[in-house]
């Protein structure tokens, strides 16, 4: 696994996520980027998502909020890739979620554990950082 490959793949994920947030794609399109099982940790807790249906449901709540806020795009404010070995890397980033007029919907910092398995690169752990 190379850092540039992870950056390129993550950019494709962000494009897909943005299209879901704008309502241009169904949330299930994100299954091409999330692993199952998926470990998620936020201030609200830690949980394991064990099916594709649960992954979609987990992300759907966030996507609905973005659509309600007239989300248009995300700008990556900073990011860092740390390759751990041939099969995994950590991607850390802070994003500004914006409306089409450039006003900010909100900011998010997160750490993604990206793995390379039989189905290709996938986010296996999503850790949303406290504000």
Tab-separated table of N, CA and C in Angstrom:
chain	number	residue	atom	x	y	z
A	1	UNK	N	0.855	-1.174	0.000
A	1	UNK	CA	0.000	0.000	0.000
A	1	UNK	C	0.900	1.235	0.000
A	2	UNK	N	0.593	2.166	-0.871
A	2	UNK	CA	1.359	3.404	-0.989
A	2	UNK	C	0.480	4.592	-0.562
A	3	UNK	N	1.084	5.603	0.048
A	3	UNK	CA	0.337	6.770	0.520
A	3	UNK	C	-0.425	7.454	-0.617
A	4	UNK	N	0.191	7.584	-1.783
A	4	UNK	CA	-0.491	8.235	-2.914
A	4	UNK	C	-1.719	7.438	-3.357
A	5	UNK	N	-1.632	6.116	-3.307
A	5	UNK	CA	-2.783	5.279	-3.660
A	5	UNK	C	-3.922	5.496	-2.664
A	6	UNK	N	-3.583	5.599	-1.388
A	6	UNK	CA	-4.602	5.842	-0.361
A	6	UNK	C	-5.247	7.209	-0.572
A	7	UNK	N	-4.441	8.227	-0.840
A	7	UNK	CA	-4.986	9.574	-1.089
A	7	UNK	C	-5.936	9.565	-2.295
A	8	UNK	N	-5.537	8.917	-3.363
A	8	UNK	CA	-6.353	8.852	-4.574
A	8	UNK	C	-7.676	8.126	-4.287
A	9	UNK	N	-7.597	6.990	-3.613
A	9	UNK	CA	-8.788	6.219	-3.275
A	9	UNK	C	-9.688	7.021	-2.344
A	10	UNK	N	-9.094	7.707	-1.361
A	10	UNK	CA	-9.894	8.479	-0.423
A	10	UNK	C	-10.588	9.636	-1.126
A	11	UNK	N	-9.952	10.219	-2.111
A	11	UNK	CA	-10.579	11.283	-2.901
A	11	UNK	C	-11.821	10.752	-3.623
A	12	UNK	N	-11.740	9.538	-4.144
A	12	UNK	CA	-12.901	8.905	-4.784
A	12	UNK	C	-14.016	8.678	-3.763
A	13	UNK	N	-13.639	8.250	-2.546
A	13	UNK	CA	-14.624	8.084	-1.473
A	13	UNK	C	-15.306	9.417	-1.163
A	14	UNK	N	-14.517	10.488	-1.042
A	14	UNK	CA	-15.097	11.796	-0.731
A	14	UNK	C	-16.044	12.264	-1.824
A	15	UNK	N	-15.706	12.000	-3.082
A	15	UNK	CA	-16.602	12.351	-4.195
A	15	UNK	C	-17.922	11.598	-4.074
A	16	UNK	N	-17.851	10.317	-3.749
A	16	UNK	CA	-19.058	9.503	-3.582
A	16	UNK	C	-19.868	9.993	-2.387
A	17	UNK	N	-19.189	10.284	-1.274
A	17	UNK	CA	-19.856	10.764	-0.071
A	17	UNK	C	-20.559	12.092	-0.355
A	18	UNK	N	-19.893	12.986	-1.072
A	18	UNK	CA	-20.489	14.281	-1.415
A	18	UNK	C	-21.722	14.091	-2.306
A	19	UNK	N	-21.631	13.188	-3.280
A	19	UNK	CA	-22.785	12.929	-4.155
A	19	UNK	C	-23.962	12.394	-3.344
A	20	UNK	N	-23.692	11.565	-2.350
A	20	UNK	CA	-24.761	11.076	-1.466
A	20	UNK	C	-25.334	12.240	-0.660
A	21	UNK	N	-24.468	13.104	-0.150
A	21	UNK	CA	-24.910	14.253	0.639
A	21	UNK	C	-25.742	15.245	-0.147
A	22	UNK	N	-25.514	15.323	-1.448
A	22	UNK	CA	-26.309	16.206	-2.318
A	22	UNK	C	-27.570	15.531	-2.837
A	23	UNK	N	-27.708	14.237	-2.578
A	23	UNK	CA	-28.866	13.499	-3.062
A	23	UNK	C	-28.717	12.976	-4.469
A	24	UNK	N	-27.509	12.996	-5.018
A	24	UNK	CA	-27.260	12.523	-6.374
A	24	UNK	C	-27.047	11.014	-6.447
A	25	UNK	N	-26.682	10.415	-5.325
A	25	UNK	CA	-26.471	8.969	-5.248
A	25	UNK	C	-27.172	8.446	-4.004
A	26	UNK	N	-27.572	7.187	-4.077
A	26	UNK	CA	-28.138	6.517	-2.919
A	26	UNK	C	-27.015	6.204	-1.929
A	27	UNK	N	-27.326	6.268	-0.654
A	27	UNK	CA	-26.325	6.018	0.387
A	27	UNK	C	-25.666	4.652	0.235
A	28	UNK	N	-26.357	3.692	-0.347
A	28	UNK	CA	-25.776	2.356	-0.530
A	28	UNK	C	-24.537	2.384	-1.427
A	29	UNK	N	-24.344	3.446	-2.208
A	29	UNK	CA	-23.144	3.562	-3.046
A	29	UNK	C	-21.882	3.589	-2.194
A	30	UNK	N	-22.005	3.990	-0.931
A	30	UNK	CA	-20.844	4.054	-0.041
A	30	UNK	C	-20.331	2.681	0.368
A	31	UNK	N	-21.109	1.638	0.101
A	31	UNK	CA	-20.644	0.282	0.422
A	31	UNK	C	-19.385	-0.092	-0.354
A	32	UNK	N	-19.111	0.612	-1.430
A	32	UNK	CA	-17.884	0.374	-2.189
A	32	UNK	C	-16.660	0.896	-1.446
A	33	UNK	N	-16.896	1.597	-0.326
A	33	UNK	CA	-15.798	2.208	0.413
A	33	UNK	C	-15.714	1.776	1.875
A	34	UNK	N	-16.775	1.197	2.404
A	34	UNK	CA	-16.786	0.774	3.805
A	34	UNK	C	-16.649	-0.735	3.914
A	35	UNK	N	-15.875	-1.161	4.894
A	35	UNK	CA	-15.746	-2.579	5.168
A	35	UNK	C	-16.875	-3.067	6.054
A	36	UNK	N	-17.113	-4.340	6.002
A	36	UNK	CA	-18.069	-5.006	6.889
A	36	UNK	C	-17.332	-6.199	7.482
A	37	UNK	N	-17.124	-6.232	8.788
A	37	UNK	CA	-17.665	-5.295	9.770
A	37	UNK	C	-16.931	-3.955	9.739
A	38	UNK	N	-17.610	-2.949	10.281
A	38	UNK	CA	-17.077	-1.598	10.403
A	38	UNK	C	-17.123	-1.219	11.873
A	39	UNK	N	-15.995	-0.771	12.399
A	39	UNK	CA	-15.947	-0.286	13.768
A	39	UNK	C	-16.080	1.228	13.748
A	40	UNK	N	-16.972	1.756	14.590
A	40	UNK	CA	-17.231	3.194	14.631
A	40	UNK	C	-17.102	3.675	16.073
A	41	UNK	N	-16.399	4.787	16.247
A	41	UNK	CA	-16.318	5.395	17.567
A	41	UNK	C	-16.516	6.904	17.450
A	42	UNK	N	-17.389	7.421	18.305
A	42	UNK	CA	-17.696	8.843	18.383
A	42	UNK	C	-17.861	9.192	19.866
A	43	UNK	N	-18.179	10.440	20.152
A	43	UNK	CA	-18.474	10.817	21.536
A	43	UNK	C	-19.682	10.060	22.078
A	44	UNK	N	-20.542	9.597	21.183
A	44	UNK	CA	-21.749	8.874	21.605
A	44	UNK	C	-21.475	7.417	21.964
A	45	UNK	N	-20.294	6.898	21.601
A	45	UNK	CA	-19.983	5.520	21.953
A	45	UNK	C	-19.159	4.811	20.903
A	46	UNK	N	-18.999	3.525	21.131
A	46	UNK	CA	-18.253	2.646	20.241
A	46	UNK	C	-19.169	1.495	19.853
A	47	UNK	N	-19.231	1.195	18.576
A	47	UNK	CA	-20.056	0.065	18.162
A	47	UNK	C	-19.499	-0.590	16.919
A	48	UNK	N	-19.900	-1.825	16.729
A	48	UNK	CA	-19.504	-2.612	15.568
A	48	UNK	C	-20.707	-2.761	14.657
A	49	UNK	N	-20.521	-2.433	13.400
A	49	UNK	CA	-21.570	-2.565	12.390
A	49	UNK	C	-21.258	-3.843	11.622
A	50	UNK	N	-22.188	-4.794	11.635
A	50	UNK	CA	-21.859	-6.148	11.161
A	50	UNK	C	-22.534	-6.568	9.862
A	51	UNK	N	-23.279	-5.678	9.229
A	51	UNK	CA	-23.903	-6.037	7.946
A	51	UNK	C	-23.920	-4.814	7.031
A	52	UNK	N	-24.061	-5.063	5.743
A	52	UNK	CA	-24.150	-3.955	4.790
A	52	UNK	C	-25.346	-3.061	5.102
A	53	UNK	N	-26.461	-3.651	5.506
A	53	UNK	CA	-27.658	-2.876	5.836
A	53	UNK	C	-27.386	-1.945	7.010
A	54	UNK	N	-26.641	-2.427	7.998
A	54	UNK	CA	-26.310	-1.597	9.150
A	54	UNK	C	-25.333	-0.474	8.778
A	55	UNK	N	-24.406	-0.753	7.866
A	55	UNK	CA	-23.490	0.292	7.403
A	55	UNK	C	-24.293	1.410	6.751
A	56	UNK	N	-25.202	1.049	5.850
A	56	UNK	CA	-26.023	2.056	5.170
A	56	UNK	C	-26.845	2.842	6.195
A	57	UNK	N	-27.450	2.165	7.137
A	57	UNK	CA	-28.263	2.835	8.156
A	57	UNK	C	-27.410	3.771	9.010
A	58	UNK	N	-26.192	3.367	9.329
A	58	UNK	CA	-25.299	4.192	10.139
A	58	UNK	C	-24.946	5.484	9.418
A	59	UNK	N	-24.658	5.390	8.141
A	59	UNK	CA	-24.266	6.561	7.361
A	59	UNK	C	-25.485	7.381	6.936
A	60	UNK	N	-26.629	6.742	6.787
A	60	UNK	CA	-27.836	7.410	6.295
A	60	UNK	C	-28.229	8.608	7.159
A	61	UNK	N	-28.128	8.467	8.466
A	61	UNK	CA	-28.497	9.567	9.366
A	61	UNK	C	-27.660	10.812	9.070
A	62	UNK	N	-26.362	10.615	8.871
A	62	UNK	CA	-25.466	11.727	8.566
A	62	UNK	C	-25.797	12.333	7.202
A	63	UNK	N	-26.060	11.483	6.218
A	63	UNK	CA	-26.391	11.945	4.866
A	63	UNK	C	-27.687	12.755	4.886
A	64	UNK	N	-28.671	12.304	5.624
A	64	UNK	CA	-29.941	13.044	5.711
A	64	UNK	C	-29.732	14.433	6.308
A	65	UNK	N	-28.873	14.533	7.323
A	65	UNK	CA	-28.569	15.830	7.916
A	65	UNK	C	-27.876	16.754	6.934
A	66	UNK	N	-26.996	16.193	6.117
A	66	UNK	CA	-26.307	16.993	5.107
A	66	UNK	C	-27.296	17.504	4.060
A	67	UNK	N	-28.207	16.653	3.632
A	67	UNK	CA	-29.207	17.074	2.646
A	67	UNK	C	-30.100	18.167	3.215
A	68	UNK	N	-30.493	18.028	4.467
A	68	UNK	CA	-31.352	19.028	5.109
A	68	UNK	C	-30.638	20.367	5.250
A	69	UNK	N	-29.319	20.354	5.351
A	69	UNK	CA	-28.537	21.584	5.504
A	69	UNK	C	-28.112	22.180	4.169
A	70	UNK	N	-28.617	21.640	3.054
A	70	UNK	CA	-28.285	22.114	1.706
A	70	UNK	C	-26.786	21.964	1.403
A	71	UNK	N	-26.223	20.859	1.870
A	71	UNK	CA	-24.816	20.541	1.644
A	71	UNK	C	-24.508	20.487	0.152
A	72	UNK	N	-23.296	20.962	-0.196
A	72	UNK	CA	-22.854	20.912	-1.587
A	72	UNK	C	-21.532	20.162	-1.752
A	73	UNK	N	-20.582	20.420	-0.854
A	73	UNK	CA	-19.263	19.813	-1.017
A	73	UNK	C	-18.494	19.849	0.291
A	74	UNK	N	-17.409	19.078	0.325
A	74	UNK	CA	-16.489	19.097	1.462
A	74	UNK	C	-15.135	19.579	0.985
A	75	UNK	N	-14.528	20.424	1.770
A	75	UNK	CA	-13.168	20.869	1.504
A	75	UNK	C	-12.266	20.224	2.557
A	76	UNK	N	-11.216	19.583	2.127
A	76	UNK	CA	-10.257	18.993	3.051
A	76	UNK	C	-9.323	20.095	3.524
A	77	UNK	N	-9.370	20.384	4.829
A	77	UNK	CA	-8.542	21.448	5.391
A	77	UNK	C	-7.133	20.969	5.688
A	78	UNK	N	-7.011	19.738	6.122
A	78	UNK	CA	-5.710	19.114	6.286
A	78	UNK	C	-5.900	17.607	6.279
A	79	UNK	N	-4.847	16.907	5.901
A	79	UNK	CA	-4.920	15.445	5.881
A	79	UNK	C	-3.518	14.865	5.991
A	80	UNK	N	-3.483	13.628	6.463
A	80	UNK	CA	-2.214	12.927	6.629
A	80	UNK	C	-2.458	11.432	6.431
A	81	UNK	N	-1.586	10.792	5.692
A	81	UNK	CA	-1.644	9.345	5.503
A	81	UNK	C	-0.423	8.722	6.151
A	82	UNK	N	-0.662	7.689	6.951
A	82	UNK	CA	0.415	6.904	7.538
A	82	UNK	C	0.229	5.467	7.088
A	83	UNK	N	1.132	4.985	6.250
A	83	UNK	CA	1.075	3.592	5.813
A	83	UNK	C	1.660	2.738	6.928
A	84	UNK	N	0.890	1.747	7.370
A	84	UNK	CA	1.342	0.864	8.444
A	84	UNK	C	2.064	-0.363	7.914
A	85	UNK	N	1.533	-0.924	6.814
A	85	UNK	CA	2.133	-2.108	6.206
A	85	UNK	C	1.515	-2.275	4.821
A	86	UNK	N	1.739	-3.400	4.167
A	86	UNK	CA	1.222	-3.608	2.805
A	86	UNK	C	-0.298	-3.643	2.733
A	87	UNK	N	-0.971	-3.852	3.857
A	87	UNK	CA	-2.426	-4.047	3.846
A	87	UNK	C	-3.214	-3.007	4.628
A	88	UNK	N	-2.550	-2.008	5.235
A	88	UNK	CA	-3.319	-1.032	6.005
A	88	UNK	C	-2.622	0.311	6.117
A	89	UNK	N	-3.453	1.325	6.292
A	89	UNK	CA	-2.964	2.693	6.462
A	89	UNK	C	-3.965	3.463	7.321
A	90	UNK	N	-3.494	4.552	7.869
A	90	UNK	CA	-4.356	5.457	8.629
A	90	UNK	C	-4.447	6.761	7.855
A	91	UNK	N	-5.678	7.235	7.664
A	91	UNK	CA	-5.925	8.513	7.002
A	91	UNK	C	-6.588	9.417	8.034
A	92	UNK	N	-5.937	10.529	8.361
A	92	UNK	CA	-6.494	11.510	9.302
A	92	UNK	C	-6.761	12.791	8.541
A	93	UNK	N	-7.921	13.402	8.826
A	93	UNK	CA	-8.246	14.630	8.109
A	93	UNK	C	-9.254	15.473	8.876
A	94	UNK	N	-9.270	16.752	8.518
A	94	UNK	CA	-10.292	17.686	8.970
A	94	UNK	C	-10.966	18.233	7.722
A	95	UNK	N	-12.289	18.223	7.751
A	95	UNK	CA	-13.087	18.638	6.599
A	95	UNK	C	-13.993	19.802	6.961
A	96	UNK	N	-14.212	20.683	6.007
A	96	UNK	CA	-15.226	21.724	6.109
A	96	UNK	C	-16.343	21.339	5.155
A	97	UNK	N	-17.515	21.079	5.709
A	97	UNK	CA	-18.684	20.760	4.868
A	97	UNK	C	-19.375	22.069	4.530
A	98	UNK	N	-19.598	22.284	3.220
A	98	UNK	CA	-20.072	23.590	2.762
A	98	UNK	C	-21.314	23.503	1.892
A	99	UNK	N	-22.065	24.603	1.908
A	99	UNK	CA	-23.202	24.778	0.990
A	99	UNK	C	-22.657	25.325	-0.333
A	100	UNK	N	-23.496	25.396	-1.343
A	100	UNK	CA	-23.045	25.868	-2.656
A	100	UNK	C	-22.590	27.330	-2.623
A	101	UNK	N	-23.081	28.130	-1.663
A	101	UNK	CA	-22.646	29.519	-1.557
A	101	UNK	C	-21.332	29.669	-0.793
A	102	UNK	N	-20.744	28.545	-0.367
A	102	UNK	CA	-19.476	28.565	0.343
A	102	UNK	C	-19.602	28.677	1.856
A	103	UNK	N	-20.809	28.879	2.365
A	103	UNK	CA	-20.975	28.934	3.816
A	103	UNK	C	-20.802	27.539	4.400
A	104	UNK	N	-20.311	27.502	5.615
A	104	UNK	CA	-19.967	26.230	6.227
A	104	UNK	C	-21.151	25.604	6.953
A	105	UNK	N	-21.402	24.329	6.654
A	105	UNK	CA	-22.407	23.541	7.357
A	105	UNK	C	-21.819	23.095	8.691
A	106	UNK	N	-20.555	22.675	8.680
A	106	UNK	CA	-19.880	22.221	9.884
A	106	UNK	C	-18.505	21.682	9.558
A	107	UNK	N	-17.758	21.384	10.622
A	107	UNK	CA	-16.419	20.805	10.470
A	107	UNK	C	-16.383	19.450	11.132
A	108	UNK	N	-15.552	18.594	10.579
A	108	UNK	CA	-15.407	17.241	11.091
A	108	UNK	C	-13.941	16.840	11.007
A	109	UNK	N	-13.433	16.308	12.099
A	109	UNK	CA	-12.104	15.696	12.091
A	109	UNK	C	-12.303	14.220	12.368
A	110	UNK	N	-11.611	13.389	11.606
A	110	UNK	CA	-11.789	11.949	11.759
A	110	UNK	C	-10.512	11.214	11.393
A	111	UNK	N	-10.415	10.017	11.941
A	111	UNK	CA	-9.337	9.101	11.607
A	111	UNK	C	-9.969	7.858	11.003
A	112	UNK	N	-9.445	7.437	9.859
A	112	UNK	CA	-9.961	6.284	9.129
A	112	UNK	C	-8.855	5.231	9.069
A	113	UNK	N	-9.179	4.018	9.464
A	113	UNK	CA	-8.261	2.894	9.310
A	113	UNK	C	-8.659	2.213	8.007
A	114	UNK	N	-7.804	2.312	7.011
A	114	UNK	CA	-8.081	1.797	5.668
A	114	UNK	C	-7.326	0.485	5.491
A	115	UNK	N	-8.062	-0.538	5.051
A	115	UNK	CA	-7.456	-1.853	4.851
A	115	UNK	C	-7.618	-2.290	3.392
A	116	UNK	N	-6.707	-3.136	2.954
A	116	UNK	CA	-6.745	-3.678	1.602
A	116	UNK	C	-7.023	-5.171	1.708
A	117	UNK	N	-8.243	-5.559	1.392
A	117	UNK	CA	-8.649	-6.958	1.493
A	117	UNK	C	-9.123	-7.501	0.159
A	118	UNK	N	-9.872	-8.601	0.178
A	118	UNK	CA	-10.336	-9.241	-1.046
A	118	UNK	C	-11.182	-8.335	-1.948
A	119	UNK	N	-11.866	-7.358	-1.344
A	119	UNK	CA	-12.716	-6.448	-2.125
A	119	UNK	C	-12.044	-5.112	-2.401
A	120	UNK	N	-10.736	-5.021	-2.136
A	120	UNK	CA	-10.000	-3.785	-2.359
A	120	UNK	C	-9.954	-2.929	-1.101
A	121	UNK	N	-9.587	-1.672	-1.282
A	121	UNK	CA	-9.472	-0.768	-0.146
A	121	UNK	C	-10.846	-0.495	0.455
A	122	UNK	N	-10.888	-0.493	1.788
A	122	UNK	CA	-12.129	-0.234	2.519
A	122	UNK	C	-11.798	0.479	3.826
A	123	UNK	N	-12.728	1.299	4.289
A	123	UNK	CA	-12.636	1.890	5.615
A	123	UNK	C	-13.126	0.830	6.591
A	124	UNK	N	-12.239	0.396	7.481
A	124	UNK	CA	-12.588	-0.643	8.449
A	124	UNK	C	-12.877	-0.068	9.827
A	125	UNK	N	-12.311	1.106	10.117
A	125	UNK	CA	-12.572	1.796	11.377
A	125	UNK	C	-12.775	3.274	11.065
A	126	UNK	N	-13.823	3.844	11.632
A	126	UNK	CA	-14.113	5.272	11.525
A	126	UNK	C	-14.126	5.828	12.937
A	127	UNK	N	-13.196	6.722	13.233
A	127	UNK	CA	-13.114	7.336	14.555
A	127	UNK	C	-13.305	8.843	14.387
A	128	UNK	N	-14.476	9.327	14.787
A	128	UNK	CA	-14.791	10.752	14.686
A	128	UNK	C	-14.243	11.417	15.946
A	129	UNK	N	-13.462	12.468	15.746
A	129	UNK	CA	-12.816	13.137	16.856
A	129	UNK	C	-13.720	14.205	17.458
A	130	UNK	N	-13.561	14.421	18.750
A	130	UNK	CA	-14.323	15.442	19.453
A	130	UNK	C	-13.972	16.817	18.904
A	131	UNK	N	-14.959	17.690	18.929
A	131	UNK	CA	-14.748	19.053	18.412
A	131	UNK	C	-13.825	19.845	19.318
